[in-house]
PDB file of C-alpha atoms in Angstrom:
ATOM      1  CA  UNK A   1      -4.445  43.868  -5.683  1.00 81.00           C
ATOM      2  CA  UNK A   2      -7.502  42.005  -6.810  1.00 85.00           C
ATOM      3  CA  UNK A   3      -5.683  39.693  -9.290  1.00 85.00           C
ATOM      4  CA  UNK A   4      -3.889  37.511  -6.592  1.00 82.00           C
ATOM      5  CA  UNK A   5      -7.218  37.098  -4.711  1.00 83.00           C
ATOM      6  CA  UNK A   6      -8.955  36.137  -7.934  1.00 85.00           C
ATOM      7  CA  UNK A   7      -6.322  33.472  -8.744  1.00 84.00           C
ATOM      8  CA  UNK A   8      -6.508  32.029  -5.207  1.00 85.00           C
ATOM      9  CA  UNK A   9     -10.316  31.754  -5.315  1.00 87.00           C
ATOM     10  CA  UNK A  10     -10.142  30.236  -8.826  1.00 85.00           C
ATOM     11  CA  UNK A  11      -7.666  27.601  -7.571  1.00 83.00           C
ATOM     12  CA  UNK A  12      -9.830  26.850  -4.595  1.00 84.00           C
ATOM     13  CA  UNK A  13     -12.954  26.415  -6.765  1.00 84.00           C
ATOM     14  CA  UNK A  14     -10.985  24.165  -9.047  1.00 80.00           C
ATOM     15  CA  UNK A  15      -9.865  21.913  -6.211  1.00 77.00           C
ATOM     16  CA  UNK A  16     -13.427  21.778  -4.830  1.00 80.00           C
ATOM     17  CA  UNK A  17     -14.765  20.927  -8.311  1.00 77.00           C
ATOM     18  CA  UNK A  18     -12.264  18.061  -8.622  1.00 71.00           C
ATOM     19  CA  UNK A  19     -13.456  16.657  -5.267  1.00 70.00           C
ATOM     20  CA  UNK A  20     -17.168  16.889  -6.212  1.00 71.00           C
ATOM     21  CA  UNK A  21     -16.406  15.102  -9.514  1.00 65.00           C
ATOM     22  CA  UNK A  22     -14.900  12.039  -7.880  1.00 64.00           C
ATOM     23  CA  UNK A  23     -17.233   9.141  -8.423  1.00 62.00           C
ATOM     24  CA  UNK A  24     -18.283   7.014  -5.473  1.00 63.00           C
ATOM     25  CA  UNK A  25     -16.966   3.536  -5.442  1.00 60.00           C
ATOM     26  CA  UNK A  26     -19.429   0.754  -5.082  1.00 63.00           C
ATOM     27  CA  UNK A  27     -17.982  -1.709  -2.624  1.00 62.00           C
ATOM     28  CA  UNK A  28     -20.444  -4.630  -3.085  1.00 66.00           C
ATOM     29  CA  UNK A  29     -20.664  -7.645  -0.781  1.00 67.00           C
ATOM     30  CA  UNK A  30     -17.838  -9.629   0.781  1.00 69.00           C
ATOM     31  CA  UNK A  31     -16.950 -12.804  -1.049  1.00 78.00           C
ATOM     32  CA  UNK A  32     -14.649 -15.748  -0.524  1.00 85.00           C
ATOM     33  CA  UNK A  33     -11.071 -14.922  -1.750  1.00 88.00           C
ATOM     34  CA  UNK A  34      -8.535 -17.563  -2.770  1.00 86.00           C
ATOM     35  CA  UNK A  35      -4.945 -16.450  -2.732  1.00 89.00           C
ATOM     36  CA  UNK A  36      -3.501 -18.078  -5.917  1.00 90.00           C
ATOM     37  CA  UNK A  37      -1.013 -17.088  -8.571  1.00 94.00           C
ATOM     38  CA  UNK A  38      -1.196 -13.490  -9.746  1.00 94.00           C
ATOM     39  CA  UNK A  39      -1.283 -13.628 -13.563  1.00 94.00           C
ATOM     40  CA  UNK A  40      -1.019 -10.478 -15.688  1.00 93.00           C
ATOM     41  CA  UNK A  41      -2.181 -11.274 -19.194  1.00 93.00           C
ATOM     42  CA  UNK A  42      -1.703  -8.923 -22.169  1.00 93.00           C
ATOM     43  CA  UNK A  43      -2.309  -5.754 -20.141  1.00 92.00           C
ATOM     44  CA  UNK A  44      -2.014  -2.384 -21.789  1.00 91.00           C
ATOM     45  CA  UNK A  45      -2.508   0.991 -20.131  1.00 91.00           C
ATOM     46  CA  UNK A  46      -1.919   4.706 -20.647  1.00 88.00           C
ATOM     47  CA  UNK A  47      -2.530   7.654 -18.313  1.00 86.00           C
ATOM     48  CA  UNK A  48      -2.841  10.192 -21.144  1.00 82.00           C
ATOM     49  CA  UNK A  49      -4.162   8.012 -24.064  1.00 77.00           C
ATOM     50  CA  UNK A  50      -0.894   8.852 -25.942  1.00 79.00           C
ATOM     51  CA  UNK A  51       2.008   7.140 -24.316  1.00 82.00           C
ATOM     52  CA  UNK A  52       1.542   3.625 -23.024  1.00 83.00           C
ATOM     53  CA  UNK A  53       2.921   2.601 -19.635  1.00 84.00           C
ATOM     54  CA  UNK A  54       2.111  -1.007 -20.539  1.00 85.00           C
ATOM     55  CA  UNK A  55       1.844  -2.627 -23.900  1.00 88.00           C
ATOM     56  CA  UNK A  56       0.723  -6.316 -23.775  1.00 89.00           C
ATOM     57  CA  UNK A  57       2.484  -6.829 -20.414  1.00 88.00           C
ATOM     58  CA  UNK A  58       2.586 -10.488 -19.139  1.00 90.00           C
ATOM     59  CA  UNK A  59       3.734 -11.425 -15.668  1.00 89.00           C
ATOM     60  CA  UNK A  60       3.227 -14.275 -13.183  1.00 92.00           C
ATOM     61  CA  UNK A  61       3.768 -13.988  -9.415  1.00 92.00           C
ATOM     62  CA  UNK A  62       3.235 -17.265  -7.607  1.00 93.00           C
ATOM     63  CA  UNK A  63       0.764 -17.359  -4.744  1.00 91.00           C
ATOM     64  CA  UNK A  64       2.397 -16.840  -1.256  1.00 92.00           C
ATOM     65  CA  UNK A  65       5.730 -15.876  -2.857  1.00 92.00           C
ATOM     66  CA  UNK A  66       7.751 -13.015  -1.332  1.00 92.00           C
ATOM     67  CA  UNK A  67       9.408 -10.921  -4.134  1.00 90.00           C
ATOM     68  CA  UNK A  68      11.220  -7.644  -4.452  1.00 88.00           C
ATOM     69  CA  UNK A  69       9.931  -5.865  -7.528  1.00 85.00           C
ATOM     70  CA  UNK A  70      12.697  -3.778  -9.137  1.00 81.00           C
ATOM     71  CA  UNK A  71      12.865  -1.649 -12.283  1.00 76.00           C
ATOM     72  CA  UNK A  72      13.756   1.798 -13.600  1.00 78.00           C
ATOM     73  CA  UNK A  73      11.757   4.765 -12.350  1.00 77.00           C
ATOM     74  CA  UNK A  74       8.641   5.233 -14.531  1.00 76.00           C
ATOM     75  CA  UNK A  75       8.587   1.706 -15.810  1.00 80.00           C
ATOM     76  CA  UNK A  76       5.188   1.022 -14.201  1.00 83.00           C
ATOM     77  CA  UNK A  77       5.865  -0.753 -10.868  1.00 87.00           C
ATOM     78  CA  UNK A  78       3.487   1.451  -8.853  1.00 89.00           C
ATOM     79  CA  UNK A  79       0.849   1.360 -11.609  1.00 90.00           C
ATOM     80  CA  UNK A  80       0.941  -2.437 -11.495  1.00 91.00           C
ATOM     81  CA  UNK A  81       0.434  -2.304  -7.673  1.00 91.00           C
ATOM     82  CA  UNK A  82      -2.607  -0.058  -8.151  1.00 92.00           C
ATOM     83  CA  UNK A  83      -4.035  -2.520 -10.656  1.00 93.00           C
ATOM     84  CA  UNK A  84      -3.933  -5.302  -8.070  1.00 93.00           C
ATOM     85  CA  UNK A  85      -5.623  -3.125  -5.459  1.00 91.00           C
ATOM     86  CA  UNK A  86      -8.216  -1.989  -8.032  1.00 91.00           C
ATOM     87  CA  UNK A  87      -7.263   1.688  -7.502  1.00 89.00           C
ATOM     88  CA  UNK A  88      -6.930   1.722 -11.359  1.00 89.00           C
ATOM     89  CA  UNK A  89      -9.010  -0.658 -13.419  1.00 87.00           C
ATOM     90  CA  UNK A  90      -9.392   1.003 -16.781  1.00 88.00           C
ATOM     91  CA  UNK A  91      -6.602  -1.053 -18.419  1.00 91.00           C
ATOM     92  CA  UNK A  92      -7.079  -3.478 -21.260  1.00 92.00           C
ATOM     93  CA  UNK A  93      -6.211  -7.171 -20.896  1.00 93.00           C
ATOM     94  CA  UNK A  94      -6.770  -9.333 -17.842  1.00 94.00           C
ATOM     95  CA  UNK A  95      -5.421  -9.803 -14.343  1.00 95.00           C
ATOM     96  CA  UNK A  96      -6.171 -13.008 -12.456  1.00 95.00           C
ATOM     97  CA  UNK A  97      -5.697 -14.203  -8.993  1.00 93.00           C
ATOM     98  CA  UNK A  98      -5.872 -17.974  -9.148  1.00 86.00           C
ATOM     99  CA  UNK A  99      -8.310 -18.594 -11.949  1.00 86.00           C
ATOM    100  CA  UNK A 100     -10.567 -15.571 -11.267  1.00 92.00           C
ATOM    101  CA  UNK A 101     -10.367 -12.188 -12.898  1.00 94.00           C
ATOM    102  CA  UNK A 102      -9.849  -9.514 -10.168  1.00 93.00           C
ATOM    103  CA  UNK A 103     -12.590  -7.368 -11.764  1.00 92.00           C
ATOM    104  CA  UNK A 104     -15.067 -10.162 -10.941  1.00 92.00           C
ATOM    105  CA  UNK A 105     -14.499  -9.598  -7.204  1.00 91.00           C
ATOM    106  CA  UNK A 106     -16.289  -6.902  -5.381  1.00 91.00           C
ATOM    107  CA  UNK A 107     -14.214  -3.909  -4.281  1.00 90.00           C
ATOM    108  CA  UNK A 108     -14.965  -4.757  -0.677  1.00 89.00           C
ATOM    109  CA  UNK A 109     -13.406  -8.228  -1.149  1.00 92.00           C
ATOM    110  CA  UNK A 110     -10.379  -6.845  -2.937  1.00 92.00           C
ATOM    111  CA  UNK A 111      -9.655  -4.190  -0.252  1.00 89.00           C
ATOM    112  CA  UNK A 112     -10.096  -6.583   2.662  1.00 90.00           C
ATOM    113  CA  UNK A 113      -7.744  -9.127   1.200  1.00 93.00           C
ATOM    114  CA  UNK A 114      -5.232  -7.071  -0.815  1.00 94.00           C
ATOM    115  CA  UNK A 115      -3.623  -4.230   1.117  1.00 95.00           C
ATOM    116  CA  UNK A 116      -1.597  -1.658  -0.808  1.00 95.00           C
ATOM    117  CA  UNK A 117       0.712   0.593   1.148  1.00 95.00           C
ATOM    118  CA  UNK A 118       2.405   3.496  -0.635  1.00 90.00           C
ATOM    119  CA  UNK A 119       4.905   6.054   0.542  1.00 85.00           C
ATOM    120  CA  UNK A 120       2.101   8.673   0.800  1.00 83.00           C
ATOM    121  CA  UNK A 121      -0.208   7.020   3.352  1.00 85.00           C
ATOM    122  CA  UNK A 122      -1.732   9.375   6.030  1.00 85.00           C
ATOM    123  CA  UNK A 123      -2.141   9.375   9.707  1.00 87.00           C
ATOM    124  CA  UNK A 124      -4.923  11.260  11.441  1.00 86.00           C
ATOM    125  CA  UNK A 125      -5.113  13.250  14.678  1.00 86.00           C
ATOM    126  CA  UNK A 126      -5.712  10.596  17.336  1.00 87.00           C
ATOM    127  CA  UNK A 127      -3.674   8.121  19.495  1.00 88.00           C
ATOM    128  CA  UNK A 128      -1.090   5.818  17.943  1.00 89.00           C
ATOM    129  CA  UNK A 129      -3.326   2.902  19.053  1.00 91.00           C
ATOM    130  CA  UNK A 130      -6.390   4.158  17.071  1.00 90.00           C
ATOM    131  CA  UNK A 131      -4.126   4.905  14.033  1.00 89.00           C
ATOM    132  CA  UNK A 132      -2.975   1.325  13.951  1.00 91.00           C
ATOM    133  CA  UNK A 133      -6.053  -0.641  14.973  1.00 91.00           C
ATOM    134  CA  UNK A 134      -8.748   1.456  13.329  1.00 84.00           C
ATOM    135  CA  UNK A 135     -11.933  -0.564  13.638  1.00 78.00           C
ATOM    136  CA  UNK A 136     -10.310  -4.065  13.464  1.00 78.00           C
ATOM    137  CA  UNK A 137     -10.530  -6.603  16.125  1.00 82.00           C
ATOM    138  CA  UNK A 138      -7.127  -7.867  17.302  1.00 87.00           C
ATOM    139  CA  UNK A 139      -5.802  -9.590  20.354  1.00 90.00           C
ATOM    140  CA  UNK A 140      -3.117  -7.950  22.543  1.00 90.00           C
ATOM    141  CA  UNK A 141      -0.765 -10.777  21.641  1.00 92.00           C
ATOM    142  CA  UNK A 142      -1.204 -10.272  17.936  1.00 92.00           C
ATOM    143  CA  UNK A 143      -0.788  -6.464  18.381  1.00 92.00           C
ATOM    144  CA  UNK A 144       2.421  -6.834  20.351  1.00 93.00           C
ATOM    145  CA  UNK A 145       3.828  -9.105  17.677  1.00 94.00           C
ATOM    146  CA  UNK A 146       2.939  -6.546  14.986  1.00 94.00           C
ATOM    147  CA  UNK A 147       4.512  -3.688  17.040  1.00 94.00           C
ATOM    148  CA  UNK A 148       7.670  -5.756  17.402  1.00 95.00           C
ATOM    149  CA  UNK A 149       8.276  -6.708  13.765  1.00 94.00           C
ATOM    150  CA  UNK A 150       7.471  -3.170  12.557  1.00 95.00           C
ATOM    151  CA  UNK A 151       9.751  -1.731  15.286  1.00 94.00           C
ATOM    152  CA  UNK A 152       6.875   0.457  16.521  1.00 92.00           C
ATOM    153  CA  UNK A 153       7.632  -0.872  19.997  1.00 91.00           C
ATOM    154  CA  UNK A 154      11.000   0.948  19.707  1.00 90.00           C
ATOM    155  CA  UNK A 155       9.125   4.171  19.021  1.00 87.00           C
ATOM    156  CA  UNK A 156       6.684   3.553  21.923  1.00 87.00           C
ATOM    157  CA  UNK A 157       9.568   3.115  24.352  1.00 88.00           C
ATOM    158  CA  UNK A 158      10.347   6.785  23.906  1.00 86.00           C
ATOM    159  CA  UNK A 159       6.708   7.899  24.487  1.00 81.00           C
ATOM    160  CA  UNK A 160       5.336   8.528  28.003  1.00 83.00           C
ATOM    161  CA  UNK A 161       1.892   7.328  27.104  1.00 85.00           C
ATOM    162  CA  UNK A 162       2.942   4.485  24.790  1.00 87.00           C
ATOM    163  CA  UNK A 163       0.079   3.441  22.479  1.00 89.00           C
ATOM    164  CA  UNK A 164      -2.104   6.201  23.921  1.00 88.00           C
ATOM    165  CA  UNK A 165       0.321   8.883  22.803  1.00 88.00           C
ATOM    166  CA  UNK A 166      -1.395  11.470  20.647  1.00 87.00           C
ATOM    167  CA  UNK A 167      -0.456  12.197  17.013  1.00 86.00           C
ATOM    168  CA  UNK A 168      -1.111  15.595  15.584  1.00 80.00           C
ATOM    169  CA  UNK A 169      -2.022  16.637  12.028  1.00 73.00           C
ATOM    170  CA  UNK A 170      -0.909  13.647   9.981  1.00 70.00           C
ATOM    171  CA  UNK A 171       1.819  12.781  12.513  1.00 69.00           C
ATOM    172  CA  UNK A 172       3.884  15.906  12.162  1.00 74.00           C
ATOM    173  CA  UNK A 173       5.418  15.171  15.596  1.00 77.00           C
ATOM    174  CA  UNK A 174       7.003  11.959  14.175  1.00 83.00           C
ATOM    175  CA  UNK A 175       9.820  11.389  11.701  1.00 86.00           C
ATOM    176  CA  UNK A 176       9.026  10.126   8.244  1.00 87.00           C
ATOM    177  CA  UNK A 177      10.389   6.661   9.110  1.00 89.00           C
ATOM    178  CA  UNK A 178       8.288   6.488  12.289  1.00 90.00           C
ATOM    179  CA  UNK A 179       5.109   7.385  10.390  1.00 91.00           C
ATOM    180  CA  UNK A 180       5.838   4.678   7.801  1.00 93.00           C
ATOM    181  CA  UNK A 181       6.325   2.035  10.554  1.00 94.00           C
ATOM    182  CA  UNK A 182       2.943   2.951  12.113  1.00 93.00           C
ATOM    183  CA  UNK A 183       1.227   2.750   8.656  1.00 94.00           C
ATOM    184  CA  UNK A 184       2.821  -0.682   8.051  1.00 95.00           C
ATOM    185  CA  UNK A 185       1.576  -1.893  11.451  1.00 95.00           C
ATOM    186  CA  UNK A 186      -1.928  -0.752  10.422  1.00 93.00           C
ATOM    187  CA  UNK A 187      -1.673  -2.801   7.261  1.00 94.00           C
ATOM    188  CA  UNK A 188      -0.602  -5.953   9.143  1.00 95.00           C
ATOM    189  CA  UNK A 189      -3.587  -5.632  11.474  1.00 93.00           C
ATOM    190  CA  UNK A 190      -5.826  -6.324   8.539  1.00 92.00           C
ATOM    191  CA  UNK A 191      -4.160  -9.757   7.965  1.00 92.00           C
ATOM    192  CA  UNK A 192      -4.079  -9.402   4.187  1.00 93.00           C
ATOM    193  CA  UNK A 193      -3.629 -12.355   1.901  1.00 94.00           C
ATOM    194  CA  UNK A 194      -1.687 -10.125  -0.503  1.00 95.00           C
ATOM    195  CA  UNK A 195       0.439  -7.327   0.926  1.00 96.00           C
ATOM    196  CA  UNK A 196       1.908  -4.765  -1.452  1.00 95.00           C
ATOM    197  CA  UNK A 197       4.552  -2.315  -0.116  1.00 94.00           C
ATOM    198  CA  UNK A 198       5.258   0.376  -2.708  1.00 92.00           C
ATOM    199  CA  UNK A 199       8.284   2.308  -1.443  1.00 90.00           C
ATOM    200  CA  UNK A 200       6.513   2.063   1.901  1.00 91.00           C
ATOM    201  CA  UNK A 201       9.799   2.075   3.881  1.00 91.00           C
ATOM    202  CA  UNK A 202      11.813   4.563   1.827  1.00 89.00           C
ATOM    203  CA  UNK A 203      12.283   6.857   4.827  1.00 90.00           C
ATOM    204  CA  UNK A 204      13.392   4.101   7.264  1.00 89.00           C
ATOM    205  CA  UNK A 205      17.056   3.605   7.831  1.00 90.00           C
ATOM    206  CA  UNK A 206      18.686   0.555   6.246  1.00 89.00           C
ATOM    207  CA  UNK A 207      19.126  -1.512   9.467  1.00 91.00           C
ATOM    208  CA  UNK A 208      15.513  -0.962  10.455  1.00 91.00           C
ATOM    209  CA  UNK A 209      14.338  -1.751   6.915  1.00 91.00           C
ATOM    210  CA  UNK A 210      16.415  -4.983   6.941  1.00 91.00           C
ATOM    211  CA  UNK A 211      14.918  -6.094  10.302  1.00 93.00           C
ATOM    212  CA  UNK A 212      11.335  -5.382   9.223  1.00 93.00           C
ATOM    213  CA  UNK A 213      11.618  -7.049   5.833  1.00 92.00           C
ATOM    214  CA  UNK A 214      13.425 -10.181   7.065  1.00 91.00           C
ATOM    215  CA  UNK A 215      10.773 -10.474   9.839  1.00 93.00           C
ATOM    216  CA  UNK A 216       7.946 -10.196   7.300  1.00 93.00           C
ATOM    217  CA  UNK A 217       9.711 -12.741   5.120  1.00 91.00           C
ATOM    218  CA  UNK A 218       9.981 -15.181   7.999  1.00 90.00           C
ATOM    219  CA  UNK A 219       6.428 -14.788   9.461  1.00 89.00           C
ATOM    220  CA  UNK A 220       4.025 -14.076   6.549  1.00 91.00           C
ATOM    221  CA  UNK A 221       4.177 -17.640   5.156  1.00 91.00           C
ATOM    222  CA  UNK A 222       0.558 -17.612   3.864  1.00 92.00           C
ATOM    223  CA  UNK A 223       0.777 -14.102   2.461  1.00 94.00           C
ATOM    224  CA  UNK A 224       1.910 -12.989  -0.998  1.00 94.00           C
ATOM    225  CA  UNK A 225       4.325 -10.212  -0.364  1.00 94.00           C
ATOM    226  CA  UNK A 226       5.317  -7.694  -3.065  1.00 93.00           C
ATOM    227  CA  UNK A 227       7.973  -5.167  -2.118  1.00 93.00           C
ATOM    228  CA  UNK A 228       8.719  -2.321  -4.419  1.00 90.00           C
ATOM    229  CA  UNK A 229      12.023  -0.572  -3.567  1.00 80.00           C
ATOM    230  CA  UNK A 230      14.818   1.389  -5.201  1.00 73.00           C
ATOM    231  CA  UNK A 231      17.162   0.241  -2.481  1.00 68.00           C
ATOM    232  CA  UNK A 232      20.101  -1.736  -3.880  1.00 55.00           C
ATOM    233  CA  UNK A 233      19.925  -4.216  -1.050  1.00 61.00           C
ATOM    234  CA  UNK A 234      17.716  -7.283  -1.405  1.00 65.00           C
ATOM    235  CA  UNK A 235      15.882  -8.198   1.773  1.00 63.00           C
ATOM    236  CA  UNK A 236      13.744 -10.890   0.211  1.00 65.00           C
ATOM    237  CA  UNK A 237      15.031 -14.147  -1.401  1.00 61.00           C
ATOM    238  CA  UNK A 238      13.266 -13.535  -4.788  1.00 67.00           C
ATOM    239  CA  UNK A 239      13.926 -10.544  -7.019  1.00 63.00           C
ATOM    240  CA  UNK A 240      11.918  -9.738 -10.128  1.00 61.00           C
ATOM    241  CA  UNK A 241      13.272  -7.153 -12.614  1.00 61.00           C
ATOM    242  CA  UNK A 242      10.236  -5.329 -14.052  1.00 57.00           C
ATOM    243  CA  UNK A 243      10.113  -3.888 -17.551  1.00 56.00           C
ATOM    244  CA  UNK A 244       6.608  -2.919 -18.621  1.00 51.00           C
ATOM    245  CA  UNK A 245       7.248  -2.125 -22.268  1.00 44.00           C
TER     246      UNK A 245
END
């Protein structure tokens, strides 16, 4: 009878220890950010120090281009996206945006200009409005435009309290696709210069995904857009087949 309780306590202590060992990121000061070409130069990386995900990888994405990044599962697409957002930075080699190494920017500058949206983003217990706007300043006209192109306005039409409808416990009272549309709207509120969508619409139906991606392609003229998807359909004009090794 004691053994299951012991194992549960041991697991809980292990999780708590992992949390306590997470190092605090130093954000630094906000700097000017120039959205130029993304240049990946001779980048190598391994998660386990044995098998490389990347070995001398070289890649160029032109500034303000909109591309669909495709490749076999496990080839490193998501890892590359995390490099650009500085979620992972212990690779060898260099990554430049324009002529500046991304490691020379402060984290605050990177996170305010490069927004990375994965399929595992979270919502919190609050209104839809606060889940989207957070602490950002935005006009009602801009907000309505974002709600339209992400099709959140379609979701709100079914809610009695519209933007002031309450979400519970990570949005369990929404479908997976509805949650993803709200998270995308949150990302657009930040007006990123580089927007990375890593399987961020994988729970949205194809017609909805097509509308959202063609809208983003039309309106985000000054934004570099990188869309990672396993969907066989191409919603953006440019497609890049990715092979890390």
